[in-house]
mmCIF file of C-alpha atoms in Angstrom:
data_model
loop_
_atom_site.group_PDB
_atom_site.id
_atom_site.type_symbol
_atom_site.label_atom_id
_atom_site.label_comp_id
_atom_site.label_asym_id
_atom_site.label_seq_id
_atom_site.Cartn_x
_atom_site.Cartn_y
_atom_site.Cartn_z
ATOM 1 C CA UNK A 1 20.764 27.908 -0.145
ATOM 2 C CA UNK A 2 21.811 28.486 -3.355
ATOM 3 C CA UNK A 3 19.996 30.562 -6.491
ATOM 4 C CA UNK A 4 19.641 27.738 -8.046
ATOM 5 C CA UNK A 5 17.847 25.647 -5.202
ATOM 6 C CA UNK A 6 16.144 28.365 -4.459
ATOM 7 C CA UNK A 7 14.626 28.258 -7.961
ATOM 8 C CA UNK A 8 14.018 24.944 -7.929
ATOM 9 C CA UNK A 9 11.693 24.736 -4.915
ATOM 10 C CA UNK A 10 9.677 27.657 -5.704
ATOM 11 C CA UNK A 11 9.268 25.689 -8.978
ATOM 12 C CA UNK A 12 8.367 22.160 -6.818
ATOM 13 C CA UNK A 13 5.616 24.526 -5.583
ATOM 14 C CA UNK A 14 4.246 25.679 -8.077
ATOM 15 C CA UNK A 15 3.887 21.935 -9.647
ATOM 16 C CA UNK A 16 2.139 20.995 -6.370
ATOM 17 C CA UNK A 17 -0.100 23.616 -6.276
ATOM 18 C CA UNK A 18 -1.049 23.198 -9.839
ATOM 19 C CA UNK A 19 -1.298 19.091 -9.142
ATOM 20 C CA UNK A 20 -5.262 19.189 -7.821
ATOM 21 C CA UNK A 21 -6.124 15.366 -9.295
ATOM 22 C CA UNK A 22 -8.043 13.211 -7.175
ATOM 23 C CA UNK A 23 -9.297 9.843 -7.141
ATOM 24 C CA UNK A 24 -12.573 9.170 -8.785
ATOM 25 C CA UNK A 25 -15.724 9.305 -6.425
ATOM 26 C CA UNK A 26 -16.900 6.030 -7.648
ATOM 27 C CA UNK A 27 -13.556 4.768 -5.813
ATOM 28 C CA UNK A 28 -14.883 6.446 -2.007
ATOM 29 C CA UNK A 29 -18.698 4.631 -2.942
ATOM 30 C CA UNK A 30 -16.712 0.965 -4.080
ATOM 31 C CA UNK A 31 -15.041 1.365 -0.861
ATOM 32 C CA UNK A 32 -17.858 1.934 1.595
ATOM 33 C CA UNK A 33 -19.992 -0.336 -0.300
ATOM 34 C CA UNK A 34 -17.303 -3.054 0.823
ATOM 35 C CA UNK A 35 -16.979 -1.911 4.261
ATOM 36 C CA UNK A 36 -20.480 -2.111 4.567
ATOM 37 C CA UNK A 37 -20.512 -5.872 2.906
ATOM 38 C CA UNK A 38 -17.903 -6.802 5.027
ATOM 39 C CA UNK A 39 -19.128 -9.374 7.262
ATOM 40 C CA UNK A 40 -18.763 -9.107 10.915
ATOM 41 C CA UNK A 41 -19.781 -12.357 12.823
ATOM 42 C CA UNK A 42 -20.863 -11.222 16.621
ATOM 43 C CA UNK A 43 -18.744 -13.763 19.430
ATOM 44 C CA UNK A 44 -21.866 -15.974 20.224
ATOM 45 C CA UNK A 45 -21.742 -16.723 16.132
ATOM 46 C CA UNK A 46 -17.834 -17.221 16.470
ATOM 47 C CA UNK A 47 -17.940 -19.358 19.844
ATOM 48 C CA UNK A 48 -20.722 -21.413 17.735
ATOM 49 C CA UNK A 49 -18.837 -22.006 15.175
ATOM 50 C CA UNK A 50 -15.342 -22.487 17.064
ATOM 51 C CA UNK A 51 -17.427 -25.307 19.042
ATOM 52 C CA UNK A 52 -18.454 -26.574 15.733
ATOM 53 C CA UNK A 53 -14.735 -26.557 14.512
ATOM 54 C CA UNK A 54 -13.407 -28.557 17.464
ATOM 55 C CA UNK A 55 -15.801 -31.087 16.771
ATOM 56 C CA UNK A 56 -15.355 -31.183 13.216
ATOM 57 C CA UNK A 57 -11.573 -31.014 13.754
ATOM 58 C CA UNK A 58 -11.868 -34.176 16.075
ATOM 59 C CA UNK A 59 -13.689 -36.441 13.672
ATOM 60 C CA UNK A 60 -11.413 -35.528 10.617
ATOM 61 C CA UNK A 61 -8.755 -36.188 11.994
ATOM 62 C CA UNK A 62 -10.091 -39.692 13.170
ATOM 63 C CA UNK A 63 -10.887 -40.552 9.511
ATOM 64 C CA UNK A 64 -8.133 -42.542 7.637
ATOM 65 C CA UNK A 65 -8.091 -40.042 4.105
ATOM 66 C CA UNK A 66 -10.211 -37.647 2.658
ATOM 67 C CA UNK A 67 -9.641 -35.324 0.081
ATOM 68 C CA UNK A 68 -11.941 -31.684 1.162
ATOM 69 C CA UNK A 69 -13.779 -30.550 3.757
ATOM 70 C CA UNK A 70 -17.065 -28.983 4.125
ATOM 71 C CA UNK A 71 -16.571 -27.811 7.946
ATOM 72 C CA UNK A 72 -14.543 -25.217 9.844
ATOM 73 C CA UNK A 73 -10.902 -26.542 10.773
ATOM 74 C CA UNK A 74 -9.340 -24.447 13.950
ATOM 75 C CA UNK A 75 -5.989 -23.303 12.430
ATOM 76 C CA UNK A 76 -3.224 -24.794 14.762
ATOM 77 C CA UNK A 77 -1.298 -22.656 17.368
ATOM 78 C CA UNK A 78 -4.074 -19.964 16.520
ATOM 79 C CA UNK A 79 -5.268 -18.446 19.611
ATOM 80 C CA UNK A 80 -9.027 -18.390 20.515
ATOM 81 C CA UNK A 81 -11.337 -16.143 19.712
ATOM 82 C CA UNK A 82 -12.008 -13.632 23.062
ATOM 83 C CA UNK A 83 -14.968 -13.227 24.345
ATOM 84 C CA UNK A 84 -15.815 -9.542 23.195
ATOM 85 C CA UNK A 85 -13.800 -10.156 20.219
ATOM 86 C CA UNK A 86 -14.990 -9.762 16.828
ATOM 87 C CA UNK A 87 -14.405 -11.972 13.493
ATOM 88 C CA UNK A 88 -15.064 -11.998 10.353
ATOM 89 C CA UNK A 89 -15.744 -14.387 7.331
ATOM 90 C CA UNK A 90 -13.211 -14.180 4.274
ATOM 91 C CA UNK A 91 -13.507 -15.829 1.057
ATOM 92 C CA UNK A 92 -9.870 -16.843 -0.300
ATOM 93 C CA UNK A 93 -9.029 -18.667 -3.188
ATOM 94 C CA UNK A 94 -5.639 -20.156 -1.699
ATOM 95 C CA UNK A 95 -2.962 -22.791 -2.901
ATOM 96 C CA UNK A 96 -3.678 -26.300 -1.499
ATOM 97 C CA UNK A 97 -0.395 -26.015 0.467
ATOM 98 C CA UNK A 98 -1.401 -23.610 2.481
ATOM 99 C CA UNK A 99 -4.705 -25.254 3.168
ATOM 100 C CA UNK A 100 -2.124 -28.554 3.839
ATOM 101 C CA UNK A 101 -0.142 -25.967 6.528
ATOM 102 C CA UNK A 102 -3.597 -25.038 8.095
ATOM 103 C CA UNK A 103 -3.927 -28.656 9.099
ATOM 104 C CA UNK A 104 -6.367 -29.518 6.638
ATOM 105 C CA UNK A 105 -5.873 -33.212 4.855
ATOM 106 C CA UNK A 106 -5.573 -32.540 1.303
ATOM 107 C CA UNK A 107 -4.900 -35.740 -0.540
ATOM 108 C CA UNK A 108 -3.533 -36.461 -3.962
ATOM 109 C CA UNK A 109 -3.372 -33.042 -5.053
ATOM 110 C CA UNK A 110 -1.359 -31.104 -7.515
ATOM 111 C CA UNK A 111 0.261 -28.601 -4.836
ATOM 112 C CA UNK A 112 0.308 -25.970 -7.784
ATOM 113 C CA UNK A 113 -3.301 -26.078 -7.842
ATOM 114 C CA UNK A 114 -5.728 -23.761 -5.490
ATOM 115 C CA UNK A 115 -9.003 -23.815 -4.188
ATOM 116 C CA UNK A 116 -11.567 -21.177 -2.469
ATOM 117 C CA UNK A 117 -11.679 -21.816 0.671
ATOM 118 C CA UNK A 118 -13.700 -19.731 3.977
ATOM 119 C CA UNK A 119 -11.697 -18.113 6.520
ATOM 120 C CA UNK A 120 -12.219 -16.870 9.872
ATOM 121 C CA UNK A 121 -10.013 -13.946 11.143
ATOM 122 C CA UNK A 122 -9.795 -12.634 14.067
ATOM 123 C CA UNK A 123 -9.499 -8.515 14.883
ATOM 124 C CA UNK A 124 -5.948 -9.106 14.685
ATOM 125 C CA UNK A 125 -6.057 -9.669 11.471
ATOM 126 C CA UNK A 126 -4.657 -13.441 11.553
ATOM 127 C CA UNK A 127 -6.497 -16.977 10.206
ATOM 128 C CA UNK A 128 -8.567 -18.631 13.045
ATOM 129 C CA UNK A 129 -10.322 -21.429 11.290
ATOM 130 C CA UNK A 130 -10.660 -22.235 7.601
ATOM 131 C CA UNK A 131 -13.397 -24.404 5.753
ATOM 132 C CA UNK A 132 -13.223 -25.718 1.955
ATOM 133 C CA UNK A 133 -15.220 -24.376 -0.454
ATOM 134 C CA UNK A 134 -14.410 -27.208 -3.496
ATOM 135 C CA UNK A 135 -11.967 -29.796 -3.957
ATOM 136 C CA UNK A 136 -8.896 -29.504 -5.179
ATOM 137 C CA UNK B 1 -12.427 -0.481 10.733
ATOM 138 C CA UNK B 2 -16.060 -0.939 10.894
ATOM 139 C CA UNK B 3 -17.635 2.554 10.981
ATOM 140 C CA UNK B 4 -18.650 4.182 7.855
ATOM 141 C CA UNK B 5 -19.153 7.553 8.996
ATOM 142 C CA UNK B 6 -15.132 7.040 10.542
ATOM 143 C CA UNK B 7 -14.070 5.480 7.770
ATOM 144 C CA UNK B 8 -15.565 8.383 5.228
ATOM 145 C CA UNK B 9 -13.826 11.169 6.638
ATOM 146 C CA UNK B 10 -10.701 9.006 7.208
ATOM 147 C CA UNK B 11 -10.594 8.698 3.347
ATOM 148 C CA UNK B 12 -11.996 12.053 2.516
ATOM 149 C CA UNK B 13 -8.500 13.835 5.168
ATOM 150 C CA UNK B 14 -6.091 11.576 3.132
ATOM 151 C CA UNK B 15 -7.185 9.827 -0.045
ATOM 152 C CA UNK B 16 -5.842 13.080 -2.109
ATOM 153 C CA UNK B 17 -2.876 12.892 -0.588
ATOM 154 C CA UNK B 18 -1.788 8.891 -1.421
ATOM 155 C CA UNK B 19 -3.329 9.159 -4.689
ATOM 156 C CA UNK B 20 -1.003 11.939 -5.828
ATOM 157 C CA UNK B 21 2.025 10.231 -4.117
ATOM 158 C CA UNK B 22 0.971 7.042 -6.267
ATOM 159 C CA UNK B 23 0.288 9.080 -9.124
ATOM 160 C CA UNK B 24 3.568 11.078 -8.883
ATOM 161 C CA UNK B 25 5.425 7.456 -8.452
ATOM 162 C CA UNK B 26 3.788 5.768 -10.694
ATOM 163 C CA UNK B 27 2.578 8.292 -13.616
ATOM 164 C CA UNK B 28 -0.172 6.369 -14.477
ATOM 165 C CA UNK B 29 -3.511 7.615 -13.225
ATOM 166 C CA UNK B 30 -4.494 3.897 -13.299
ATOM 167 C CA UNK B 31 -1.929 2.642 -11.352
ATOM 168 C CA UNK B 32 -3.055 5.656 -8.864
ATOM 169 C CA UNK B 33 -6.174 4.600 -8.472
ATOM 170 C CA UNK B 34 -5.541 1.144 -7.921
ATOM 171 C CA UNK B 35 -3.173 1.971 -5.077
ATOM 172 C CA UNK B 36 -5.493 4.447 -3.433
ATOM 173 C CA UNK B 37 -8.037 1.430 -3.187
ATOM 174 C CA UNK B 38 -5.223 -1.077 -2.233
ATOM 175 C CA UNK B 39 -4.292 1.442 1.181
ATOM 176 C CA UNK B 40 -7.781 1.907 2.216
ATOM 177 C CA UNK B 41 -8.948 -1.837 1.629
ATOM 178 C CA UNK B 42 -5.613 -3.022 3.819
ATOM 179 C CA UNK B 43 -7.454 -0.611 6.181
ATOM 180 C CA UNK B 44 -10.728 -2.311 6.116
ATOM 181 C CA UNK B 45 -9.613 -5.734 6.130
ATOM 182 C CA UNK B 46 -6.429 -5.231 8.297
ATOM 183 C CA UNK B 47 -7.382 -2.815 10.496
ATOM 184 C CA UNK B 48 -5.075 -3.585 13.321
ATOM 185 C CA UNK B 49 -1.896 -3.229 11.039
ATOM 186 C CA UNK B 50 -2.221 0.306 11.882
ATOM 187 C CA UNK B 51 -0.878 0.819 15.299
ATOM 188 C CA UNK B 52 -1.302 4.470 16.632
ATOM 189 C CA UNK B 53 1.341 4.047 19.208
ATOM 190 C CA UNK B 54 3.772 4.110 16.324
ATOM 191 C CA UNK B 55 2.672 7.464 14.709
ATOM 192 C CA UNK B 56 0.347 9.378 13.107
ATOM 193 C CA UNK B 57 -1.899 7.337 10.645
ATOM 194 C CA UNK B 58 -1.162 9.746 7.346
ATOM 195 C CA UNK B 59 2.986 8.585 7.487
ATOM 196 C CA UNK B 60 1.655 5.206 7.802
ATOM 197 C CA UNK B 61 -0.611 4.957 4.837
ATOM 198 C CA UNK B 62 2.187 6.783 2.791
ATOM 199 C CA UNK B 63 3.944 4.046 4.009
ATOM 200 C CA UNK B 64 1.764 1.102 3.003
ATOM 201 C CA UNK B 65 0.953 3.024 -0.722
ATOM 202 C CA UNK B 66 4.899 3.269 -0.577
ATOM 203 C CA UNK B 67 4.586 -0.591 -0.591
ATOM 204 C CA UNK B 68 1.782 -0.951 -3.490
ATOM 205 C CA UNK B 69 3.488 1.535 -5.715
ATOM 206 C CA UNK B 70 6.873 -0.607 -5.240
ATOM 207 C CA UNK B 71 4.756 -3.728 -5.957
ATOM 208 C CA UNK B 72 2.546 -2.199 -9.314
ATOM 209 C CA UNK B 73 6.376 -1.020 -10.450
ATOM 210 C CA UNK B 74 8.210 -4.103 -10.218
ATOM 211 C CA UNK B 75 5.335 -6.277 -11.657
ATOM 212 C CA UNK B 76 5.817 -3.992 -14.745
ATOM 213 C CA UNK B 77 9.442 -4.203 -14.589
ATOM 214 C CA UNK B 78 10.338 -0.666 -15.866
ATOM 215 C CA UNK B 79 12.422 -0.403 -12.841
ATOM 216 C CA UNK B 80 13.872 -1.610 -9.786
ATOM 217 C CA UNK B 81 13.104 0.416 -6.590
ATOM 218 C CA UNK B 82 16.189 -0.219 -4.907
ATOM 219 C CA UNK B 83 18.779 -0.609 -7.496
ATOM 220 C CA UNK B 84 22.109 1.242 -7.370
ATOM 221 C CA UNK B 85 23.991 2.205 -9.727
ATOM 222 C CA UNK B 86 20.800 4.186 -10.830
ATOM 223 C CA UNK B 87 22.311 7.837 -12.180
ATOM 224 C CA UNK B 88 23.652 6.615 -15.070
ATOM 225 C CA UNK B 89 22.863 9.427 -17.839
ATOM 226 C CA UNK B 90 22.790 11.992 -15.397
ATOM 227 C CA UNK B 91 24.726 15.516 -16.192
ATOM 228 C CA UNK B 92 26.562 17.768 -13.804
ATOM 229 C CA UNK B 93 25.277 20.529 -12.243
ATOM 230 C CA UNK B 94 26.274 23.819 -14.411
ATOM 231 C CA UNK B 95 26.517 27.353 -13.319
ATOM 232 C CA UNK B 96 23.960 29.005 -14.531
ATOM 233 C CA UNK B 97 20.704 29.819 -13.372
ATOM 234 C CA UNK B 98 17.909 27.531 -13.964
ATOM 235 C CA UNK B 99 15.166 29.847 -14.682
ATOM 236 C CA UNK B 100 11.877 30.786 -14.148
ATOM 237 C CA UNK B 101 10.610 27.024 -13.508
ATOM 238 C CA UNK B 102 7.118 28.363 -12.250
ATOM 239 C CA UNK B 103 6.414 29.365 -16.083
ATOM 240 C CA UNK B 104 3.753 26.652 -17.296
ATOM 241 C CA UNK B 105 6.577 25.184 -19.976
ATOM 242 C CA UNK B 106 8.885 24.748 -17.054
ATOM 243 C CA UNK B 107 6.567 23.321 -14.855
ATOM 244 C CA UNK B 108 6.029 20.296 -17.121
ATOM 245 C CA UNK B 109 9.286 19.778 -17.774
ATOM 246 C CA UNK B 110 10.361 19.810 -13.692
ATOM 247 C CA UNK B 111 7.174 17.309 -13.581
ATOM 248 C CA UNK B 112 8.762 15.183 -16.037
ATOM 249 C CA UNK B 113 12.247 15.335 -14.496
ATOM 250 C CA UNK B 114 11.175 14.652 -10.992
ATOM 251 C CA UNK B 115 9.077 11.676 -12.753
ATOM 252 C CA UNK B 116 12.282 10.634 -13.996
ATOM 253 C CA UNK B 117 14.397 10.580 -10.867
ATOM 254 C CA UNK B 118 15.537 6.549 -8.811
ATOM 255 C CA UNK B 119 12.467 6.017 -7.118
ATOM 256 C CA UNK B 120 14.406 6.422 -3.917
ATOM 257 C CA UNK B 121 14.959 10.249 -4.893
ATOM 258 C CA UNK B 122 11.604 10.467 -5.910
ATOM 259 C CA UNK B 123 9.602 9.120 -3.242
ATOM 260 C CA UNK B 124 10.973 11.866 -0.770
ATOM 261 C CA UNK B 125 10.750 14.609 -3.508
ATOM 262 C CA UNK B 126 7.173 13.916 -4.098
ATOM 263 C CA UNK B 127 6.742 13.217 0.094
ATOM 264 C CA UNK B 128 8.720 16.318 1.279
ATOM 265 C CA UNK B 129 8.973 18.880 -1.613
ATOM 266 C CA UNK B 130 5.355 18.091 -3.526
ATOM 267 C CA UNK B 131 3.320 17.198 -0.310
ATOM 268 C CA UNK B 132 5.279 18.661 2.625
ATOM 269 C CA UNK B 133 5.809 16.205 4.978
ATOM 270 C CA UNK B 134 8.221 16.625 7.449
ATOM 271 C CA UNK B 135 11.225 14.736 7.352
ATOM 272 C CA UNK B 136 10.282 12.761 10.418
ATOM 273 C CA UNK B 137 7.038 11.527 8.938
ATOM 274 C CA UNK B 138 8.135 10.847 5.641
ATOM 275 C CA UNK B 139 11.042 8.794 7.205
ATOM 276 C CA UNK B 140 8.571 7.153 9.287
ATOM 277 C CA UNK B 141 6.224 6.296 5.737
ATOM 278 C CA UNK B 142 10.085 5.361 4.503
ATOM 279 C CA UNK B 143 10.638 2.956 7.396
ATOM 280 C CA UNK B 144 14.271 4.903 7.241
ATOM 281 C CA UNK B 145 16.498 7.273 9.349
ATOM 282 C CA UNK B 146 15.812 11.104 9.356
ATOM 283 C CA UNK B 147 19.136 11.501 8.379
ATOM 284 C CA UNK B 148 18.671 9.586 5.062
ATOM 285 C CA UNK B 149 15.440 11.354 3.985
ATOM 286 C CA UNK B 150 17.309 14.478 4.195
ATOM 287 C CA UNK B 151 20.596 13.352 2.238
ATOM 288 C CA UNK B 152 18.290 11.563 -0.240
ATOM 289 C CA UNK B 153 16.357 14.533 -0.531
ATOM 290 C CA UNK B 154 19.356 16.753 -1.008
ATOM 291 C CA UNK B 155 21.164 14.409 -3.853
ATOM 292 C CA UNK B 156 17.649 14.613 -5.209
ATOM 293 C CA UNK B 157 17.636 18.243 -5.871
ATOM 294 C CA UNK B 158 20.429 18.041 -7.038
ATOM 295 C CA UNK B 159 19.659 15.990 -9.889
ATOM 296 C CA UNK B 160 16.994 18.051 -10.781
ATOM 297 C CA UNK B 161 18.978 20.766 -11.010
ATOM 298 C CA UNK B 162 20.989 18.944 -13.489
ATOM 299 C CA UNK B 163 18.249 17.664 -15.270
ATOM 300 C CA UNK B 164 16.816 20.601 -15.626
ATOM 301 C CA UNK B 165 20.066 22.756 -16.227
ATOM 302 C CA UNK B 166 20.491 20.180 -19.161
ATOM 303 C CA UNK B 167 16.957 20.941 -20.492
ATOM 304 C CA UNK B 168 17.405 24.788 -20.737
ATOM 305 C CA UNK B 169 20.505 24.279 -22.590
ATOM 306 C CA UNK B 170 19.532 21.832 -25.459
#
């Protein structure tokens, strides 16, 4: 190693060990305050509602239009929900196309446009079922 | 990750530590703090993006702030993260000694150079030199080769050294 490197990383740490900054507090309190929001919806909650979203599913699909939804769709090719698995509920404000790819009819739209919409993920991390909050 | 009391000192071991990598990225103790919040929401939310048979968690939230920093960086567009041709104004390395760079003048002048280095170079100066990582986890954060962190980190020393050679002789 060279002088010059030499120099250079006893001056690299020096600047770390005079860089002491840290993130607010307020940020560690938002975050736990959301952690603690978060909701968690216990499996006989999930199975209800994935019983509820079959159904649902089933009679949308047997109407000839309609433009939202007020019920839980089952997202296709999503697996089910396991039996000590947990889910939660996640608020989304999402383009209409996506809602479109998640099975849900969405007619006469502007596919620009976006909408809130409910979601239910699994522990995985990936969209189980999604509901419409307003019409696009 | 539903446990608060896990959660706390999860943040509390590592929350320094990505907001001074963001902050040494980004300069901007806004952009910092937005980042630090980004990693550890992903970790609320997404909780099973972090899988432990791929490493230790601290190279993988480097990892995912690498990602936010990228993101805050090229939504401002003052640079491109993986651009080449990214040297350009750089000076050669002269003879002479660089020295004392621990003096408090010096110090904010290295700060300033290593602020102004490709982000490539200065993601593993700030990973390796400023937080001392090892290679192997700050190629791991990288999503790279060990190999590469340590040629990137050497080409990045050496355009300190020039920068800062240039400094102490204007």
């Amino acid at each position: 190693m060279t002088k010059n490197e030499e120099e250079l990383l006893a001056g690299l740490r020096a600047l770390a060990a005079n860089e002491t900054s840290v993130p607010p507090a307020s940020l560690e309190a938002a975050l736990l305050k959301q952690l603690k929001r978060k909701r968690v919806i216990s499996w006989p909650l999930a199975a209800e509602i994935l019983a509820a979203v079959a159904i649902i599913a089933i009679a949308i699909h047997s109407r000839p239009t309609s433009s939202a939804h007020d019920d839980f769709v089952a997202v296709p090719y999503s697996t089910p929900i396991g039996p000590n698995e947990r889910a939660e509920l996640v608020r989304v404000n999402v383009p209409v196309l996506a809602l479109a790819q998640w099975g849900l009819q969405v007619s006469a739209f502007d596919p620009g446009q976006r909408v809130n919409a409910d979601v239910v993920i699994g522990e995985d991390g990936l969209a189980r079922a999604v509901r419409l909050i307003s019409n696009p | 990750m539903t446990d608060p009391d896990a959660f706390t000192a999860l943040y509390r071991q590592n929350s320094s530590a990505i907001y001074r990598f963001a902050l040494h990225m980004s300069g901007s103790t806004s952009v910092a703090e937005e980042v630090t919040q980004e990693v550890f929401l992903m970790l609320i939310h997404s909780p099973k993006s972090y899988d432990a048979s791929r490493g230790e968690i601290g190279p993988f939230l480097y990892g995912v702030a690498r990602n936010f920093v990228k993101r805050h960086l090229e939504r401002d567009r003052r640079q491109q993260y993986f651009e080449d041709g990214e040297e350009e104004g750089l000076f050669s390395v002269a003879a002479d000694p660089l020295g004392d760079l621990t003096q408090k003048e010096n110090l904010q002048a290295l700060k300033e150079a290593v602020a102004a280095l490709p982000p490539k170079y200065r993601e593993v100066v700030v990973m390796c030199d400023l937080q001392e990582l090892s290679y192997e986890a700050a190629a791991q954060a990288i999503e790279c080769a060990v190999g590469t962190v340590r040629s990137r980190l050497h080409r990045a020393r050496t355009l300190l050294m020039s920068k800062m050679q240039t400094k102490c002789h204007v």
